[in-house]
Amino acid sequence: MKQKLIVICGGQSSEHIVSRMSCTSVLNNLNKDKYDVTLVGIDKDGTWYQLPLDIPDLSQDSWLDRATKIDQVFDLLKQQDVAFPVLHGAYGEDGTIQGLFELANLPYVGCRVLASAVSMDKIYTKKILETVGIPQVKSLYIKKRYDGDLVVVDHQFNEIKDVETTIKEELGFPCFIKASRSGSSVGCYRVDKQADLMSKLLDAAKYDRHIVVEECVDCIELETAVLGNDDPIVSRVGQIMPHGEFYTFESKYEDAESKTCIPALVDQNIQEKIRDYALKVFKAVDGHGLSRVDFFLDKKTNQIYLNEINTLPGFTKISMYPQLMNDFGISYSELLDRVILLAFDR
Ligand SMILES: Nc1ncnc2c1ncn2[C@@H]1O[C@H](COP(=O)(O)OP(=O)(O)O)[C@@H](O)[C@H]1O
Ligand SMILES: [Mg+2]
């Protein structure tokens, strides 16, 4: 018998459009003999719609033309066997929709509530990974208080008011400013001089109250794919070759000059170390199903640093996660079957 699979795309995050691109590939590659698919699109305002399955490209503006609004979301979820949230960012990758699936007693693809919430927040990811000795770049946690003031939050959660001086003295320039719970490089800025610091912090604060400031590493960007529950497998290491100053939203999705390379063009020992770290990271956040774990390799010192863990990585056919799995011998369609099967370990 076919499994009743609900596939969800869109969502309220700044990565809404990326999700629709990912979902187009997912739908094109799902084995229709195995799954009875219900396709749901969440609009940017949070409204849920049921979509016909024959839309050739969900990233087109016409994606909602033949949609029907869903009034009873919970009832629809209760009718399914399994959910695949092909969502990125806030409300899709951060534990919130995962909590809804838990309430509906519905198995779902990917990380559970805690791993999703921790991994979405770059600051809390760092705090957990410090405990297992994963190397990370020097950073500071800046918080926008509810009264609007920016403060540095130290390791004991004391607030330091002089944000500008603390960043200058502890990290210097250039540095990277990032909204802590964002993705696809939205709310992410490289700051080369002190004069730009406060304005960029305020820009990042538009996306999130938690902001992370990091020392800038002149680096090679390396990524690896983890798949599994208790005994996950880890792919070879892939290399990102961003076109432009760093890996911005545009260079990720709109710039054909940004390239990837599998395996990475770095020493084999470094790749093995990265694969070990990736498994440790996945276990440390209590990962489930899948994650892409991203690293920096300092070009001068060869030091490896964790960058971040993505619990619902990009899933277009040319995205790094499916590519790494393909290199491992798992085709895109098989990968979909595997992540769906893993959902049932509860
Ligand atoms: N500390 C850093 N040093 C150098 N480059 C960085 C640093 N942090 C981020 N970047 C650049 O910004 C990009 C986006 O940052 P990342 O932390 O991966 O956020 P996102 O969740 O938006 O992908 C990275 O892929 C890299 O190109
Ligand atoms: Mg990233």
Short mmCIF file of C-alpha atoms and ligand atoms in Angstrom, two decimals:
data_model
loop_
_atom_site.label_atom_id
_atom_site.label_comp_id
_atom_site.label_asym_id
_atom_site.label_seq_id
_atom_site.Cartn_x
_atom_site.Cartn_y
_atom_site.Cartn_z
CA MET A 1 0.00 0.00 0.00
CA LYS A 2 1.17 3.53 -0.76
CA GLN A 3 2.25 5.75 2.12
CA LYS A 4 0.32 8.95 2.61
CA LEU A 5 3.08 11.53 2.39
CA ILE A 6 2.53 15.23 3.00
CA VAL A 7 5.20 17.38 1.37
CA ILE A 8 5.35 20.96 2.62
CA CYS A 9 7.12 23.89 0.98
CA GLY A 10 7.35 27.66 1.09
CA GLY A 11 7.08 28.96 4.63
CA GLN A 12 7.45 32.25 6.44
CA SER A 13 11.23 32.50 6.50
CA SER A 14 13.60 34.59 4.42
CA GLU A 15 14.46 31.31 2.65
CA HIS A 16 10.89 30.83 1.38
CA ILE A 17 11.87 30.82 -2.30
CA VAL A 18 14.76 28.39 -1.73
CA SER A 19 12.27 25.95 -0.22
CA ARG A 20 10.10 26.14 -3.34
CA MET A 21 13.15 25.41 -5.50
CA SER A 22 14.10 22.45 -3.27
CA CYS A 23 10.56 21.11 -3.35
CA THR A 24 10.36 21.19 -7.15
CA SER A 25 13.28 18.74 -7.25
CA VAL A 26 11.81 16.61 -4.46
CA LEU A 27 8.50 16.23 -6.28
CA ASN A 28 10.18 15.43 -9.58
CA ASN A 29 12.13 12.61 -7.98
CA LEU A 30 9.68 11.06 -5.52
CA ASN A 31 8.67 7.54 -6.47
CA LYS A 32 4.95 8.02 -7.18
CA ASP A 33 4.33 4.26 -6.91
CA LYS A 34 5.37 4.38 -3.26
CA TYR A 35 3.74 7.56 -2.06
CA ASP A 36 0.32 9.07 -2.18
CA VAL A 37 1.46 12.70 -2.07
CA THR A 38 -0.40 15.67 -0.63
CA LEU A 39 1.41 18.87 -1.59
CA VAL A 40 1.14 21.85 0.71
CA GLY A 41 2.48 25.35 0.13
CA ILE A 42 2.81 27.78 3.02
CA ASP A 43 2.62 31.39 1.88
CA LYS A 44 4.88 34.06 3.37
CA ASP A 45 2.02 35.17 5.64
CA GLY A 46 1.72 31.65 7.09
CA THR A 47 -1.44 30.58 5.22
CA TRP A 48 -1.47 26.87 4.26
CA TYR A 49 -2.65 25.86 0.78
CA GLN A 50 -3.11 22.50 -0.90
CA LEU A 51 -1.51 22.50 -4.34
CA PRO A 52 -2.08 20.31 -7.39
CA LEU A 53 0.78 17.90 -8.05
CA ASP A 54 1.28 18.85 -11.69
CA ILE A 55 2.91 22.27 -11.14
CA PRO A 56 6.12 21.95 -13.17
CA ASP A 57 8.08 24.60 -11.25
CA LEU A 58 7.03 25.69 -7.78
CA SER A 59 9.42 28.64 -7.85
CA GLN A 60 7.25 30.43 -10.44
CA ASP A 61 5.07 33.33 -9.23
CA SER A 62 2.00 31.40 -10.42
CA TRP A 63 2.54 28.65 -7.81
CA LEU A 64 -0.68 29.48 -5.92
CA ASP A 65 -2.92 29.93 -8.99
CA ARG A 66 -4.75 26.64 -8.51
CA ALA A 67 -4.30 26.39 -4.74
CA THR A 68 -7.03 25.68 -2.20
CA LYS A 69 -6.76 27.22 1.25
CA ILE A 70 -6.50 24.69 4.07
CA ASP A 71 -8.58 25.66 7.10
CA GLN A 72 -8.04 22.56 9.22
CA VAL A 73 -4.27 22.08 9.18
CA PHE A 74 -4.23 19.76 12.16
CA ASP A 75 -6.95 17.53 10.69
CA LEU A 76 -4.99 17.26 7.43
CA LEU A 77 -1.85 16.25 9.33
CA LYS A 78 -3.76 13.60 11.29
CA GLN A 79 -4.76 11.93 7.99
CA GLN A 80 -1.15 11.39 6.87
CA ASP A 81 1.39 8.59 7.43
CA VAL A 82 4.50 10.77 7.25
CA ALA A 83 5.53 14.39 6.62
CA PHE A 84 8.41 15.82 4.63
CA PRO A 85 8.95 19.48 5.51
CA VAL A 86 10.97 20.74 2.55
CA LEU A 87 11.38 24.00 4.43
CA HIS A 88 14.36 26.13 5.36
CA GLY A 89 14.82 28.65 8.14
CA ALA A 90 12.37 30.07 10.66
CA TYR A 91 9.21 28.02 11.37
CA GLY A 92 10.42 25.22 9.08
CA GLU A 93 13.87 24.21 10.27
CA ASP A 94 13.84 25.60 13.80
CA GLY A 95 11.72 23.07 15.70
CA THR A 96 8.39 24.87 15.45
CA ILE A 97 6.75 22.83 12.67
CA GLN A 98 8.53 19.78 14.10
CA GLY A 99 6.61 20.46 17.35
CA LEU A 100 3.36 20.55 15.38
CA PHE A 101 4.15 17.14 13.85
CA GLU A 102 4.89 15.79 17.34
CA LEU A 103 1.52 17.05 18.57
CA ALA A 104 -0.18 15.41 15.59
CA ASN A 105 1.72 12.16 16.33
CA LEU A 106 2.95 12.24 12.74
CA PRO A 107 6.37 10.81 11.78
CA TYR A 108 8.45 13.40 9.89
CA VAL A 109 11.65 13.68 7.93
CA GLY A 110 14.62 15.22 9.69
CA CYS A 111 15.73 16.41 13.07
CA ARG A 112 13.46 16.49 16.12
CA VAL A 113 12.50 19.65 18.02
CA LEU A 114 15.63 20.12 20.10
CA ALA A 115 18.20 19.45 17.37
CA SER A 116 16.28 21.70 14.98
CA ALA A 117 16.05 24.59 17.46
CA VAL A 118 19.68 24.35 18.57
CA SER A 119 21.08 24.00 15.05
CA MET A 120 19.04 26.93 13.76
CA ASP A 121 20.60 29.21 16.36
CA LYS A 122 24.26 29.79 15.55
CA ILE A 123 24.98 30.99 19.11
CA TYR A 124 23.44 28.01 20.88
CA THR A 125 25.05 25.62 18.41
CA LYS A 126 28.42 27.05 19.44
CA LYS A 127 27.63 26.65 23.13
CA ILE A 128 26.76 22.97 22.77
CA LEU A 129 29.67 22.17 20.47
CA GLU A 130 32.16 23.81 22.83
CA THR A 131 31.37 21.01 25.25
CA VAL A 132 32.67 18.35 22.83
CA GLY A 133 35.75 20.23 21.64
CA ILE A 134 34.73 21.05 18.07
CA PRO A 135 37.01 23.90 16.94
CA GLN A 136 35.16 27.13 16.24
CA VAL A 137 36.19 30.66 15.30
CA LYS A 138 36.41 33.31 17.99
CA SER A 139 33.02 34.94 18.39
CA LEU A 140 30.83 37.21 20.48
CA TYR A 141 27.14 36.98 21.26
CA ILE A 142 25.31 40.28 20.82
CA LYS A 143 21.73 40.55 21.99
CA LYS A 144 19.10 43.14 21.12
CA ARG A 145 17.21 43.62 24.35
CA TYR A 146 13.45 44.18 24.31
CA ASP A 147 14.12 47.84 25.16
CA GLY A 148 16.08 48.03 21.88
CA ASP A 149 19.59 48.31 23.36
CA LEU A 150 22.37 46.16 21.94
CA VAL A 151 24.59 44.42 24.50
CA VAL A 152 27.36 41.85 24.43
CA VAL A 153 26.39 38.72 26.39
CA ASP A 154 29.40 37.03 27.96
CA HIS A 155 29.86 33.34 28.84
CA GLN A 156 28.18 33.85 32.22
CA PHE A 157 25.29 35.65 30.52
CA ASN A 158 26.36 39.01 31.96
CA GLU A 159 25.56 41.94 29.70
CA ILE A 160 28.32 44.29 28.58
CA LYS A 161 27.11 47.65 27.34
CA ASP A 162 30.08 48.83 25.31
CA VAL A 163 29.45 46.74 22.20
CA GLU A 164 31.70 48.63 19.81
CA THR A 165 34.82 48.57 22.00
CA THR A 166 34.33 44.92 22.99
CA ILE A 167 34.08 43.79 19.36
CA LYS A 168 37.05 45.94 18.34
CA GLU A 169 39.25 44.65 21.18
CA GLU A 170 38.23 41.00 21.15
CA LEU A 171 37.75 40.35 17.44
CA GLY A 172 39.00 43.31 15.42
CA PHE A 173 38.36 43.83 11.71
CA PRO A 174 37.37 42.45 9.32
CA CYS A 175 34.67 40.54 11.17
CA PHE A 176 31.45 38.76 10.21
CA ILE A 177 28.08 39.77 11.61
CA LYS A 178 25.24 37.27 11.34
CA ALA A 179 21.65 37.10 12.49
CA SER A 180 21.86 34.02 14.70
CA ARG A 181 18.74 32.22 13.47
CA SER A 182 18.88 33.07 9.79
CA GLY A 183 20.14 31.17 6.77
CA SER A 184 21.04 31.48 3.10
CA SER A 185 23.31 34.39 4.11
CA VAL A 186 20.33 36.64 4.87
CA GLY A 187 21.31 39.13 7.61
CA CYS A 188 24.97 38.19 7.15
CA TYR A 189 27.59 40.90 6.57
CA ARG A 190 31.32 41.21 6.35
CA VAL A 191 32.48 44.37 8.15
CA ASP A 192 35.88 45.73 7.19
CA LYS A 193 36.06 48.85 9.33
CA GLN A 194 34.78 50.11 12.65
CA ALA A 195 32.81 52.94 11.02
CA ASP A 196 30.41 50.36 9.52
CA LEU A 197 30.07 48.19 12.61
CA MET A 198 27.06 49.60 14.43
CA SER A 199 24.96 50.11 11.29
CA LYS A 200 25.55 46.51 10.22
CA LEU A 201 24.71 45.26 13.72
CA LEU A 202 21.43 47.14 13.48
CA ASP A 203 20.81 45.63 10.03
CA ALA A 204 21.36 42.14 11.42
CA ALA A 205 19.09 42.97 14.38
CA LYS A 206 16.22 43.44 11.91
CA TYR A 207 16.35 39.68 11.31
CA ASP A 208 16.98 38.43 14.83
CA ARG A 209 17.49 39.56 18.44
CA HIS A 210 20.44 37.16 18.66
CA ILE A 211 23.44 38.24 16.62
CA VAL A 212 26.76 36.52 16.35
CA VAL A 213 29.95 38.38 15.49
CA GLU A 214 32.89 36.27 14.38
CA GLU A 215 36.47 36.87 13.47
CA CYS A 216 36.86 36.66 9.72
CA VAL A 217 38.75 33.64 8.41
CA ASP A 218 40.35 33.63 5.00
CA CYS A 219 39.05 30.17 4.28
CA ILE A 220 38.12 27.34 2.00
CA GLU A 221 34.52 26.29 2.62
CA LEU A 222 33.95 22.57 3.04
CA GLU A 223 30.71 20.71 3.55
CA THR A 224 29.74 17.18 4.38
CA ALA A 225 26.46 15.27 4.47
CA VAL A 226 25.25 13.08 7.33
CA LEU A 227 22.42 10.56 6.93
CA GLY A 228 20.93 8.29 9.58
CA ASN A 229 19.64 8.06 13.13
CA ASP A 230 21.60 6.01 15.69
CA ASP A 231 24.43 5.00 13.35
CA PRO A 232 24.63 7.71 10.72
CA ILE A 233 26.81 7.61 7.63
CA VAL A 234 28.87 10.57 6.47
CA SER A 235 29.68 11.44 2.88
CA ARG A 236 32.96 12.58 1.42
CA VAL A 237 33.79 16.26 1.79
CA GLY A 238 32.67 18.76 -0.83
CA GLN A 239 34.16 22.16 -1.51
CA ILE A 240 32.29 25.37 -2.22
CA MET A 241 33.84 27.76 -4.67
CA PRO A 242 31.81 30.91 -4.16
CA HIS A 243 31.93 33.59 -6.80
CA GLY A 244 32.33 37.00 -5.18
CA GLU A 245 33.52 38.19 -1.80
CA PHE A 246 31.84 35.44 0.22
CA TYR A 247 29.00 32.93 -0.12
CA THR A 248 26.09 35.39 -0.27
CA PHE A 249 22.45 34.66 -1.11
CA GLU A 250 23.12 35.74 -4.71
CA SER A 251 26.25 33.64 -5.10
CA LYS A 252 24.40 30.62 -3.65
CA TYR A 253 21.30 30.72 -5.85
CA GLU A 254 21.71 33.20 -8.67
CA ASP A 255 25.36 33.13 -9.70
CA ALA A 256 26.26 30.37 -12.13
CA GLU A 257 29.94 31.12 -11.47
CA SER A 258 29.67 29.68 -7.93
CA LYS A 259 30.86 26.09 -8.20
CA THR A 260 31.13 23.01 -6.03
CA CYS A 261 33.68 20.24 -6.16
CA ILE A 262 33.48 16.69 -4.78
CA PRO A 263 35.75 15.55 -3.28
CA ALA A 264 37.28 18.75 -1.96
CA LEU A 265 40.72 19.75 -3.21
CA VAL A 266 42.30 19.47 0.23
CA ASP A 267 44.52 16.97 1.99
CA GLN A 268 42.98 13.55 2.69
CA ASN A 269 43.77 13.78 6.43
CA ILE A 270 41.90 17.06 6.67
CA GLN A 271 38.91 15.47 4.95
CA GLU A 272 38.91 12.53 7.36
CA LYS A 273 39.09 14.87 10.34
CA ILE A 274 36.16 16.86 8.98
CA ARG A 275 34.10 13.71 8.53
CA ASP A 276 34.80 12.73 12.15
CA TYR A 277 33.84 16.18 13.37
CA ALA A 278 30.64 16.10 11.30
CA LEU A 279 29.48 12.90 12.98
CA LYS A 280 30.35 14.30 16.39
CA VAL A 281 28.42 17.50 15.65
CA PHE A 282 25.39 15.51 14.48
CA LYS A 283 25.44 13.41 17.65
CA ALA A 284 26.10 16.37 19.94
CA VAL A 285 22.97 18.19 18.77
CA ASP A 286 21.00 14.91 18.90
CA GLY A 287 20.58 14.90 15.13
CA HIS A 288 18.03 12.71 13.37
CA GLY A 289 17.64 11.77 9.73
CA LEU A 290 19.88 14.18 7.91
CA SER A 291 22.08 17.24 8.22
CA ARG A 292 24.71 19.04 6.23
CA VAL A 293 27.64 20.08 8.38
CA ASP A 294 29.73 23.00 7.10
CA PHE A 295 33.33 23.85 7.92
CA PHE A 296 35.97 26.49 7.24
CA LEU A 297 39.56 25.56 6.53
CA ASP A 298 41.91 28.46 7.27
CA LYS A 299 44.02 28.89 4.13
CA LYS A 300 47.08 30.04 6.08
CA THR A 301 47.11 27.74 9.11
CA ASN A 302 45.13 24.73 7.81
CA GLN A 303 43.06 24.96 11.01
CA ILE A 304 39.57 23.47 10.64
CA TYR A 305 36.61 25.32 12.17
CA LEU A 306 32.99 24.29 12.30
CA ASN A 307 30.81 26.85 10.56
CA GLU A 308 27.30 25.52 11.05
CA ILE A 309 24.94 22.57 10.89
CA ASN A 310 21.93 22.71 8.58
CA THR A 311 19.22 20.27 9.61
CA LEU A 312 17.14 20.79 6.44
CA PRO A 313 19.77 21.59 3.84
CA GLY A 314 19.04 22.77 0.30
CA PHE A 315 17.50 19.94 -1.71
CA THR A 316 17.62 21.09 -5.31
CA LYS A 317 19.28 18.55 -7.57
CA ILE A 318 22.42 20.67 -7.67
CA SER A 319 22.43 21.38 -3.91
CA MET A 320 25.44 20.11 -2.02
CA TYR A 321 23.56 17.63 0.22
CA PRO A 322 22.04 15.49 -2.58
CA GLN A 323 25.26 15.83 -4.57
CA LEU A 324 27.35 14.51 -1.69
CA MET A 325 24.95 11.61 -1.21
CA ASN A 326 25.00 10.89 -4.94
CA ASP A 327 28.79 10.75 -4.74
CA PHE A 328 28.35 8.27 -1.88
CA GLY A 329 26.27 6.07 -4.23
CA ILE A 330 22.81 7.15 -3.11
CA SER A 331 20.77 8.58 -5.98
CA TYR A 332 18.41 11.48 -5.39
CA SER A 333 15.29 9.25 -5.52
CA GLU A 334 16.85 6.69 -3.21
CA LEU A 335 17.87 9.49 -0.85
CA LEU A 336 14.24 10.59 -0.61
CA ASP A 337 13.20 7.01 0.23
CA ARG A 338 15.94 6.80 2.84
CA VAL A 339 15.10 10.04 4.67
CA ILE A 340 11.40 9.12 4.65
CA LEU A 341 12.16 5.66 6.06
CA LEU A 342 14.30 7.21 8.81
CA ALA A 343 11.30 9.30 9.89
CA PHE A 344 9.67 6.19 11.33
CA ASP A 345 12.38 5.62 13.98
CA ARG A 346 10.67 7.22 16.92
N1 LIG B 1 33.71 33.90 10.25
C1 LIG B 1 33.68 33.91 8.92
N2 LIG B 1 34.80 34.11 8.19
C2 LIG B 1 34.75 34.12 6.83
N3 LIG B 1 33.63 33.94 6.10
C3 LIG B 1 32.47 33.76 6.77
C4 LIG B 1 32.44 33.72 8.21
N4 LIG B 1 31.17 33.50 8.58
C5 LIG B 1 30.44 33.42 7.45
N5 LIG B 1 31.21 33.58 6.36
C6 LIG B 1 30.72 33.58 4.95
O1 LIG B 1 29.33 33.84 4.95
C7 LIG B 1 28.59 32.71 4.44
C8 LIG B 1 27.29 32.55 5.21
O2 LIG B 1 27.55 32.31 6.58
P1 LIG B 1 26.89 31.09 7.34
O3 LIG B 1 27.34 31.11 8.75
O4 LIG B 1 27.12 29.84 6.59
O5 LIG B 1 25.35 31.49 7.34
P2 LIG B 1 24.05 30.90 6.59
O6 LIG B 1 23.32 30.16 7.66
O7 LIG B 1 23.33 32.11 6.16
O8 LIG B 1 24.50 30.00 5.48
C9 LIG B 1 29.56 31.54 4.59
O9 LIG B 1 29.26 30.52 3.67
C10 LIG B 1 30.89 32.22 4.30
O10 LIG B 1 31.06 32.45 2.90
MG MG B 2 25.92 28.54 5.52
#
